[in-house]
Tab-separated table of C-alpha atoms in Angstrom:
chain	number	residue	atom	x	y	z
A	1	MET	CA	-23.627	-20.111	16.240
A	2	GLY	CA	-21.449	-20.606	13.285
A	3	PRO	CA	-19.034	-23.668	13.090
A	4	THR	CA	-16.075	-24.016	15.267
A	5	LEU	CA	-12.260	-24.363	15.076
A	6	ALA	CA	-12.821	-28.500	15.379
A	7	ASP	CA	-14.839	-28.039	11.900
A	8	SER	CA	-12.059	-26.849	10.060
A	9	LYS	CA	-9.383	-28.493	11.796
A	10	ALA	CA	-9.078	-31.213	8.886
A	11	THR	CA	-8.373	-28.186	6.088
A	12	THR	CA	-5.755	-26.386	8.997
A	13	ASP	CA	-3.551	-29.054	10.251
A	14	LEU	CA	-0.723	-27.959	8.166
A	15	VAL	CA	-1.235	-24.463	8.760
A	16	ASN	CA	0.623	-22.407	11.235
A	17	ILE	CA	-2.467	-21.089	13.468
A	18	PRO	CA	-1.542	-17.251	14.508
A	19	PRO	CA	-2.855	-16.537	18.525
A	20	ARG	CA	-5.263	-13.464	19.046
A	21	GLN	CA	-3.302	-10.328	17.937
A	22	THR	CA	-2.387	-7.548	20.917
A	23	GLY	CA	-0.134	-4.539	20.678
A	24	PRO	CA	-0.141	-1.090	18.958
A	25	ASN	CA	-1.227	-2.231	15.390
A	26	VAL	CA	-4.805	-3.641	16.991
A	27	TRP	CA	-6.764	-0.663	16.764
A	28	TYR	CA	-10.358	0.600	16.525
A	29	GLY	CA	-10.756	3.437	13.505
A	30	PRO	CA	-12.928	5.838	16.097
A	31	GLN	CA	-10.126	5.603	18.880
A	32	VAL	CA	-7.620	6.093	16.664
A	33	ALA	CA	-9.375	8.731	14.728
A	34	SER	CA	-9.660	10.640	18.032
A	35	GLN	CA	-5.780	10.339	18.765
A	36	GLU	CA	-4.297	12.850	15.864
A	37	SER	CA	-1.478	13.482	17.794
A	38	THR	CA	-0.314	9.562	17.174
A	39	TRP	CA	-0.330	9.800	13.412
A	40	LEU	CA	-0.310	13.173	12.173
A	41	PHE	CA	2.744	15.550	12.073
A	42	ILE	CA	3.540	18.787	10.341
A	43	LEU	CA	7.061	19.466	8.264
A	44	THR	CA	9.171	21.592	9.868
A	45	ALA	CA	11.324	24.565	8.570
A	46	GLN	CA	14.657	22.995	9.057
A	47	GLU	CA	12.759	19.829	7.515
A	48	LEU	CA	11.507	21.860	4.416
A	49	ALA	CA	14.329	23.771	4.038
A	50	GLU	CA	16.653	20.546	3.638
A	51	LEU	CA	13.929	18.867	1.089
A	52	GLU	CA	13.692	21.914	-1.079
A	53	VAL	CA	17.580	22.383	-1.726
A	54	ALA	CA	17.867	18.411	-2.334
A	55	ALA	CA	14.622	18.247	-4.363
A	56	ASP	CA	15.860	21.327	-6.375
A	57	ARG	CA	18.967	19.676	-7.418
A	58	ILE	CA	17.218	16.396	-8.493
A	59	VAL	CA	14.972	18.606	-11.308
A	60	GLU	CA	18.376	20.577	-11.967
A	61	ASP	CA	20.358	16.793	-12.745
A	62	SER	CA	16.968	15.889	-14.773
A	63	ALA	CA	17.158	18.544	-16.956
A	64	VAL	CA	13.211	18.660	-16.567
A	65	SER	CA	12.442	21.015	-19.630
A	66	SER	CA	9.218	20.725	-22.536
A	67	SER	CA	11.460	17.732	-24.038
A	68	SER	CA	11.989	15.822	-20.891
A	69	SER	CA	9.067	14.092	-18.433
A	70	THR	CA	11.295	12.057	-16.413
A	71	LEU	CA	12.891	12.407	-13.109
A	72	SER	CA	16.889	11.349	-13.394
A	73	LEU	CA	17.340	8.796	-10.107
A	74	ARG	CA	20.852	8.831	-10.192
A	75	LEU	CA	21.287	11.458	-7.282
A	76	LEU	CA	19.093	9.049	-5.104
A	77	SER	CA	21.373	5.996	-5.417
A	78	SER	CA	23.626	7.621	-2.473
A	79	LEU	CA	21.688	10.166	-0.313
A	80	ASP	CA	24.251	10.506	2.135
A	81	ASN	CA	26.848	11.561	-0.225
A	82	ASN	CA	24.927	13.950	-2.422
A	83	PHE	CA	22.482	15.564	0.079
A	84	ASN	CA	22.429	17.470	3.623
A	85	LEU	CA	19.393	15.944	5.253
A	86	LYS	CA	20.328	15.843	8.933
A	87	ASN	CA	16.699	16.517	10.039
A	88	LEU	CA	14.735	15.099	7.693
A	89	ARG	CA	16.400	11.558	8.221
A	90	ALA	CA	16.005	11.914	11.741
A	91	ARG	CA	12.277	12.480	11.328
A	92	ILE	CA	11.921	9.872	9.211
A	93	ASP	CA	13.623	7.401	10.929
A	94	SER	CA	12.032	7.935	13.921
A	95	LEU	CA	8.274	7.515	12.227
A	96	VAL	CA	9.486	4.355	10.528
A	97	ALA	CA	10.616	2.983	13.796
A	98	ASN	CA	7.917	4.272	15.917
A	99	ASN	CA	4.803	4.528	13.602
A	100	LEU	CA	5.257	1.794	10.426
A	101	ASN	CA	7.563	-0.945	11.713
A	102	SER	CA	6.225	-1.130	15.602
A	103	GLY	CA	3.207	1.330	16.004
A	104	LEU	CA	0.093	1.770	14.007
A	105	GLY	CA	1.501	1.182	10.803
A	106	PHE	CA	0.806	4.771	9.317
A	107	PHE	CA	1.297	8.259	9.657
A	108	VAL	CA	0.103	11.615	7.487
A	109	TRP	CA	2.978	14.248	7.133
A	110	ARG	CA	1.444	17.595	6.371
A	111	GLY	CA	3.169	20.545	5.038
A	112	ILE	CA	4.726	20.401	1.392
A	113	PRO	CA	3.864	24.050	-0.119
A	114	ASN	CA	1.105	24.364	-2.703
A	115	GLU	CA	3.286	26.847	-4.607
A	116	TRP	CA	6.253	24.342	-5.095
A	117	SER	CA	6.297	23.510	-8.894
A	118	HIS	CA	5.441	20.221	-10.054
A	119	ALA	CA	8.477	18.801	-10.854
A	120	ARG	CA	9.903	20.028	-7.354
A	121	LYS	CA	7.166	17.975	-5.304
A	122	CYS	CA	7.595	14.958	-7.665
A	123	ALA	CA	11.470	14.878	-6.495
A	124	ALA	CA	10.592	15.401	-3.071
A	125	PHE	CA	8.614	12.894	-2.754
A	126	LEU	CA	10.699	10.674	-3.907
A	127	LEU	CA	13.031	11.691	-2.329
A	128	ILE	CA	11.473	11.174	0.923
A	129	GLY	CA	10.026	7.746	-0.128
A	130	LYS	CA	14.174	6.863	-0.912
A	131	CYS	CA	14.873	8.178	2.525
A	132	ILE	CA	12.492	5.463	4.169
A	133	GLY	CA	13.874	2.654	1.764
A	134	ASN	CA	14.011	1.225	-1.575
A	135	LEU	CA	11.974	2.355	-4.651
A	136	ARG	CA	10.059	-0.159	-6.072
A	137	GLN	CA	8.601	-0.326	-9.355
A	138	GLN	CA	4.731	-0.504	-9.492
A	139	ASN	CA	3.795	-1.637	-12.607
A	140	GLY	CA	4.956	-3.323	-16.063
A	141	LYS	CA	6.394	0.157	-17.487
A	142	GLY	CA	8.705	0.343	-14.514
A	143	HIS	CA	7.721	3.212	-12.936
A	144	VAL	CA	8.605	4.233	-9.423
A	145	LEU	CA	6.742	7.006	-9.344
A	146	GLY	CA	3.320	6.490	-9.413
A	147	HIS	CA	0.228	8.778	-10.417
A	148	VAL	CA	-2.860	7.790	-8.974
A	149	LYS	CA	-5.510	9.738	-11.371
A	150	ASP	CA	-8.800	8.691	-13.134
A	151	LEU	CA	-7.597	7.706	-16.591
A	152	GLY	CA	-11.310	6.788	-17.843
A	153	LEU	CA	-10.573	3.355	-17.305
A	154	ASP	CA	-12.902	0.161	-16.013
A	155	SER	CA	-12.048	-1.825	-13.484
A	156	SER	CA	-14.029	-4.637	-15.390
A	157	ASP	CA	-11.159	-4.462	-17.642
A	158	PRO	CA	-8.980	-7.539	-16.159
A	159	ASN	CA	-5.851	-5.781	-17.455
A	160	VAL	CA	-6.829	-2.374	-15.641
A	161	ARG	CA	-5.727	-1.732	-12.154
A	162	VAL	CA	-8.362	0.286	-9.832
A	163	TYR	CA	-6.528	3.109	-9.179
A	164	GLN	CA	-6.481	4.298	-12.914
A	165	THR	CA	-9.766	4.791	-12.267
A	166	ARG	CA	-12.647	6.728	-9.948
A	167	GLU	CA	-14.100	3.827	-8.605
A	168	ARG	CA	-14.115	2.942	-4.956
A	169	GLN	CA	-11.161	0.657	-4.531
A	170	THR	CA	-12.340	-1.442	-1.532
A	171	PHE	CA	-9.748	-2.158	1.176
A	172	HIS	CA	-6.698	-4.030	-0.165
A	173	THR	CA	-3.080	-4.114	0.432
A	174	ASP	CA	-0.089	-3.123	-2.617
A	175	SER	CA	2.291	-5.515	-3.147
A	176	SER	CA	5.117	-3.447	-1.190
A	177	ASP	CA	6.341	-3.168	2.239
A	178	VAL	CA	5.012	0.326	2.551
A	179	VAL	CA	2.891	2.211	0.397
A	180	GLY	CA	3.191	6.591	0.220
A	181	LEU	CA	0.911	8.971	-1.491
A	182	LEU	CA	1.165	12.477	-1.573
A	183	CYS	CA	-1.846	14.572	-2.516
A	184	LEU	CA	-1.428	16.977	-5.196
A	185	ARG	CA	-5.110	18.061	-5.987
A	186	THR	CA	-8.686	16.962	-4.475
A	187	ALA	CA	-11.394	15.680	-6.247
A	188	ALA	CA	-15.085	17.848	-6.257
A	189	SER	CA	-16.245	14.893	-3.940
A	190	GLY	CA	-15.253	11.823	-2.437
A	191	GLY	CA	-11.546	10.358	-2.798
A	192	HIS	CA	-11.268	9.911	0.646
A	193	SER	CA	-8.426	7.687	2.407
A	194	SER	CA	-9.701	4.760	4.683
A	195	LEU	CA	-7.740	2.841	6.906
A	196	VAL	CA	-8.364	-0.597	8.875
A	197	SER	CA	-5.749	-2.924	10.830
A	198	SER	CA	-5.536	-6.437	9.184
A	199	ALA	CA	-4.608	-7.632	12.673
A	200	THR	CA	-8.342	-6.205	13.729
A	201	VAL	CA	-9.881	-7.853	11.325
A	202	PHE	CA	-8.346	-10.954	12.262
A	203	ASN	CA	-9.171	-11.031	15.956
A	204	GLU	CA	-13.038	-10.379	15.339
A	205	MET	CA	-13.284	-12.902	12.488
A	206	LEU	CA	-11.277	-15.285	15.251
A	207	ALA	CA	-13.943	-14.310	17.922
A	208	THR	CA	-17.145	-14.905	15.715
A	209	ARG	CA	-16.245	-17.089	13.077
A	210	PRO	CA	-12.743	-19.110	13.134
A	211	ASP	CA	-13.615	-21.739	10.864
A	212	LEU	CA	-13.558	-18.664	8.318
A	213	ALA	CA	-10.370	-17.246	9.416
A	214	HIS	CA	-8.767	-20.524	9.319
A	215	ARG	CA	-10.057	-20.959	6.086
A	216	LEU	CA	-7.869	-17.322	5.021
A	217	LEU	CA	-4.759	-19.098	6.009
A	218	LEU	CA	-4.764	-21.609	2.939
A	219	PRO	CA	-4.123	-20.059	-0.540
A	220	MET	CA	-6.523	-18.488	-2.893
A	221	ALA	CA	-5.606	-17.626	-6.225
A	222	LYS	CA	-4.699	-13.758	-7.281
A	223	ASP	CA	-4.772	-12.388	-10.566
A	224	ARG	CA	-1.612	-10.349	-11.655
A	225	ARG	CA	-3.730	-8.423	-13.978
A	226	GLY	CA	-1.511	-8.613	-17.196
A	227	GLU	CA	1.340	-7.666	-15.512
A	228	ILE	CA	3.445	-11.070	-15.877
A	229	PRO	CA	7.152	-11.947	-14.914
A	230	SER	CA	8.864	-13.971	-16.943
A	231	GLY	CA	8.082	-17.664	-16.182
A	232	CYS	CA	5.465	-17.240	-14.338
A	233	LEU	CA	1.298	-18.062	-14.379
A	234	PRO	CA	-1.111	-14.799	-15.238
A	235	TYR	CA	-2.276	-15.568	-11.642
A	236	PHE	CA	-0.306	-16.352	-8.426
A	237	ASN	CA	-1.553	-18.360	-5.309
A	238	ILE	CA	-1.397	-17.151	-1.687
A	239	PRO	CA	-3.327	-17.112	1.485
A	240	VAL	CA	-5.028	-13.855	2.895
A	241	PHE	CA	-3.210	-14.103	6.398
A	242	HIS	CA	-0.141	-15.067	7.141
A	243	TRP	CA	1.779	-15.974	10.686
A	244	TYR	CA	5.233	-15.919	10.339
A	245	GLU	CA	8.078	-15.593	13.067
A	246	GLY	CA	5.857	-13.794	15.263
A	247	HIS	CA	4.103	-11.405	12.837
A	248	LEU	CA	0.377	-11.453	11.594
A	249	SER	CA	0.521	-10.142	7.802
A	250	ALA	CA	-2.141	-9.822	5.346
A	251	ILE	CA	-2.184	-9.182	1.526
A	252	TYR	CA	-5.436	-8.537	-0.125
A	253	GLN	CA	-6.993	-7.184	-3.135
A	254	ARG	CA	-10.864	-8.942	-3.240
A	255	GLN	CA	-11.432	-7.797	-7.254
A	256	TYR	CA	-8.129	-9.687	-8.170
A	257	ILE	CA	-9.240	-12.946	-6.587
A	258	ASP	CA	-12.551	-12.875	-7.929
A	259	SER	CA	-10.930	-12.208	-11.405
A	260	ALA	CA	-8.519	-14.910	-11.174
A	261	GLN	CA	-11.204	-17.301	-11.693
A	262	ARG	CA	-11.244	-16.319	-15.540
A	263	PHE	CA	-8.215	-18.978	-15.741
A	264	PRO	CA	-9.118	-22.081	-16.017
A	265	THR	CA	-6.346	-23.707	-13.983
A	266	ALA	CA	-6.763	-21.389	-11.071
A	267	LYS	CA	-7.740	-22.876	-8.048
A	268	ARG	CA	-11.815	-22.680	-7.804
A	269	LEU	CA	-13.321	-20.710	-4.852
A	270	THR	CA	-15.534	-22.507	-2.872
A	271	LYS	CA	-18.699	-21.609	-1.228
A	272	GLU	CA	-16.737	-21.156	2.408
A	273	ASP	CA	-14.008	-19.368	0.303
A	274	VAL	CA	-16.318	-16.823	-0.894
A	275	GLU	CA	-18.024	-16.594	2.731
A	276	ALA	CA	-14.855	-15.913	4.331
A	277	LEU	CA	-13.762	-13.466	1.803
A	278	ASP	CA	-17.214	-11.784	2.087
A	279	LEU	CA	-17.119	-11.676	6.585
A	280	PHE	CA	-13.605	-10.081	5.928
A	281	ASP	CA	-15.102	-7.547	3.354
A	282	SER	CA	-17.843	-6.483	5.943
A	283	LEU	CA	-15.377	-6.245	8.656
A	284	CYS	CA	-13.248	-3.541	6.617
A	285	ASP	CA	-16.228	-1.897	5.652
A	286	ASP	CA	-17.356	-2.069	9.493
A	287	GLU	CA	-17.305	1.994	11.400
A	288	ARG	CA	-16.311	0.505	14.176
A	289	LEU	CA	-13.098	-0.981	12.876
A	290	ASN	CA	-11.986	1.634	10.248
A	291	PHE	CA	-11.699	5.353	9.861
A	292	THR	CA	-11.749	7.901	6.933
A	293	MET	CA	-9.366	10.889	6.562
A	294	VAL	CA	-9.519	13.471	4.112
A	295	LEU	CA	-6.124	14.032	2.822
A	296	ALA	CA	-5.050	18.093	1.673
A	297	PRO	CA	-2.824	19.059	-1.031
A	298	GLY	CA	0.528	18.925	0.598
A	299	ASP	CA	-0.084	15.827	2.517
A	300	LEU	CA	1.746	12.821	2.475
A	301	GLN	CA	0.280	9.438	3.895
A	302	PHE	CA	2.724	6.294	4.333
A	303	CYS	CA	0.831	3.112	5.366
A	304	ASN	CA	2.675	-0.517	6.393
A	305	ASN	CA	0.859	-3.125	3.603
A	306	HIS	CA	1.480	-5.704	6.150
A	307	ALA	CA	-0.357	-4.262	8.909
A	308	LEU	CA	-2.783	-2.151	7.403
A	309	LEU	CA	-5.549	-2.316	4.427
A	310	HIS	CA	-6.480	1.023	2.666
A	311	ASP	CA	-9.497	1.913	0.453
A	312	ARG	CA	-10.310	4.844	-1.611
A	313	THR	CA	-13.899	6.163	-1.582
A	314	ALA	CA	-15.322	6.694	-5.466
A	315	PHE	CA	-14.954	10.479	-6.469
A	316	VAL	CA	-16.206	12.723	-8.812
A	317	ASP	CA	-13.661	15.226	-10.430
A	318	HIS	CA	-13.876	19.011	-11.179
A	319	PRO	CA	-14.115	19.081	-14.855
A	320	ASP	CA	-10.459	20.502	-15.421
A	321	ASP	CA	-8.737	19.814	-12.748
A	322	LYS	CA	-8.545	16.092	-12.014
A	323	ARG	CA	-7.757	14.431	-8.438
A	324	HIS	CA	-4.083	13.335	-8.588
A	325	LEU	CA	-1.763	11.760	-6.030
A	326	LEU	CA	1.950	10.341	-6.391
A	327	ARG	CA	2.510	6.895	-4.881
A	328	VAL	CA	5.899	5.340	-4.277
A	329	TRP	CA	6.079	1.670	-3.175
A	330	VAL	CA	8.813	1.585	-0.703
A	331	ALA	CA	11.060	-1.647	0.790
A	332	PRO	CA	12.538	0.005	4.179
A	333	GLU	CA	16.045	-2.286	5.548
A	334	GLY	CA	13.975	-2.676	8.861
A	335	ALA	CA	11.246	-4.316	7.538
A	336	ARG	CA	9.324	-7.270	9.305
A	337	PRO	CA	10.298	-11.063	7.919
A	338	LEU	CA	7.641	-12.447	5.261
A	339	PRO	CA	6.906	-16.122	4.639
A	340	PRO	CA	8.636	-17.966	1.576
A	341	VAL	CA	4.789	-17.661	-0.181
A	342	TYR	CA	5.269	-14.040	-0.454
A	343	ALA	CA	7.876	-14.383	-3.039
A	344	GLU	CA	5.198	-15.615	-5.540
A	345	ARG	CA	4.405	-11.661	-5.388
A	346	TYR	CA	7.528	-10.087	-4.272
A	347	SER	CA	9.825	-11.885	-6.648
A	348	SER	CA	11.918	-11.591	-3.266
A	349	ILE	CA	11.449	-11.946	0.554
A	350	LYS	CA	15.188	-10.534	1.258
A	351	VAL	CA	14.428	-7.598	3.733
A	352	GLY	CA	14.797	-3.804	1.806
A	353	ASP	CA	15.040	-6.053	-1.708
A	354	ARG	CA	11.294	-6.925	-2.355
A	355	GLY	CA	8.103	-6.117	-3.598
A	356	GLY	CA	7.264	-4.125	-6.659
A	357	VAL	CA	6.092	-5.362	-10.508
A	358	TYR	CA	9.287	-6.293	-12.467
A	359	VAL	CA	9.311	-7.352	-16.160
A	360	PRO	CA	12.364	-8.465	-17.670
A	361	GLY	CA	14.272	-5.548	-19.453
A	362	VAL	CA	12.063	-2.572	-17.859
A	363	GLU	CA	14.301	-0.441	-15.990
A	364	PRO	CA	12.961	1.845	-13.239
A	365	VAL	CA	11.832	5.299	-14.619
A	366	ALA	CA	9.725	8.578	-12.508
A	367	PRO	CA	7.570	10.053	-15.221
A	368	LEU	CA	6.445	13.487	-14.096
A	369	HIS	CA	2.964	12.841	-15.563
A	370	PRO	CA	0.631	9.600	-15.932
C-alpha cells in the first residue's frame, strides 16, 4: 500500500484539501458514451435559419474577398441589437446552464451544413461562441478564431503549441473557461476527440494515493511556450487541482510542466511530483474513465475546461485535404469562481473577463485561415 494522507501532511498543512467529489460532472466514460441523448443535440431548422442570416451579415460587414482574410468583429459587440437570434439564444442558454456549468461539462451540437461557404461557417462559429460568452484571444497574434491544423511543426520546439502539429495532444485543459471546436474536415485516420472528468480523476487518486493527490494541490512551474505577457516570467506557478468556493477545478498540460524545467529559476520537479503527474496521466488514459468520440464535419463541441480534460489522438492527413477544426475560447458570464492564483495564466479572475493569451498592443482578430 502506498503512503497515506498522514505521510504528506507536512507539505499540505496550508492547502485547502478537497473532499471526494459528487455530482453530474463526476462520470465514467463508458456510462456517458452510452447516454448520447444527454450530450448530443441537433441544430433545428429555425436555429439554422437564424444562424445563416446572422453569419451572412458578418461576412458582408467584413467585405470578405481575395484581399481580405479576416472577419469583422464589429457586429458581435451587440448581438441583441444586431441580430434576431431568439431560438438560437434560448438553446444556447439552456446548454450552457445545464451542460457546461452544472451538468456533464460538455455538449456536442450537430448540423452545420457542409455546403455552407468557409466564411459563413467561420462567422457562424464565432457567433455561437459569442452567444456563450466573451471571446478570448488564443495566441500572441490575438486570434479569437483559432485553426487547429497540422502546420508541419514539432512540439519538441518549446515555442510550438501541440495543436499546431499532428501529434497526440495528451489530456489537458486550455487557458479559458470554455473551449469550443467546429469540425470542418477530418483526417484520413485518427484525430479523434477524447474527454475525461477531472473530478473523477481526483476521486480515483484520493482513493488510491491520497499523498499524490495532495501533491497536485501544490504549485508547479508551467511553460508559457514563448507567449509571455509584459513583466511576466516565461513560466507561471500553479497547482493542478484547486478547491475554491465549493468547486474543484483543474488546469493541466503535462508537456508544458515538463518543458518549464528548461528554465533555471523554475521550481524543480521532485520524484514525488513526477510520480503524481504520472498517476494523473495514467488515470486520464484509463478507458474506465475516459471516452472518445468522432467529430464529423459540421459538429460543434464545447467543453468546460475547469471540469474536464480533453485530448486529441494523433492523426494522418489526406495528401491534399488536411484535417481542420476551428476553435474558440470563451468566458461565459455565469462561470464558476476561480482562485486568485489563476490570474497567473488568466490575467484576471473576473467572471466573463478572464482567460486567453494577451500581449500588449495586440488587438483581437478573426483570421479565416491559419
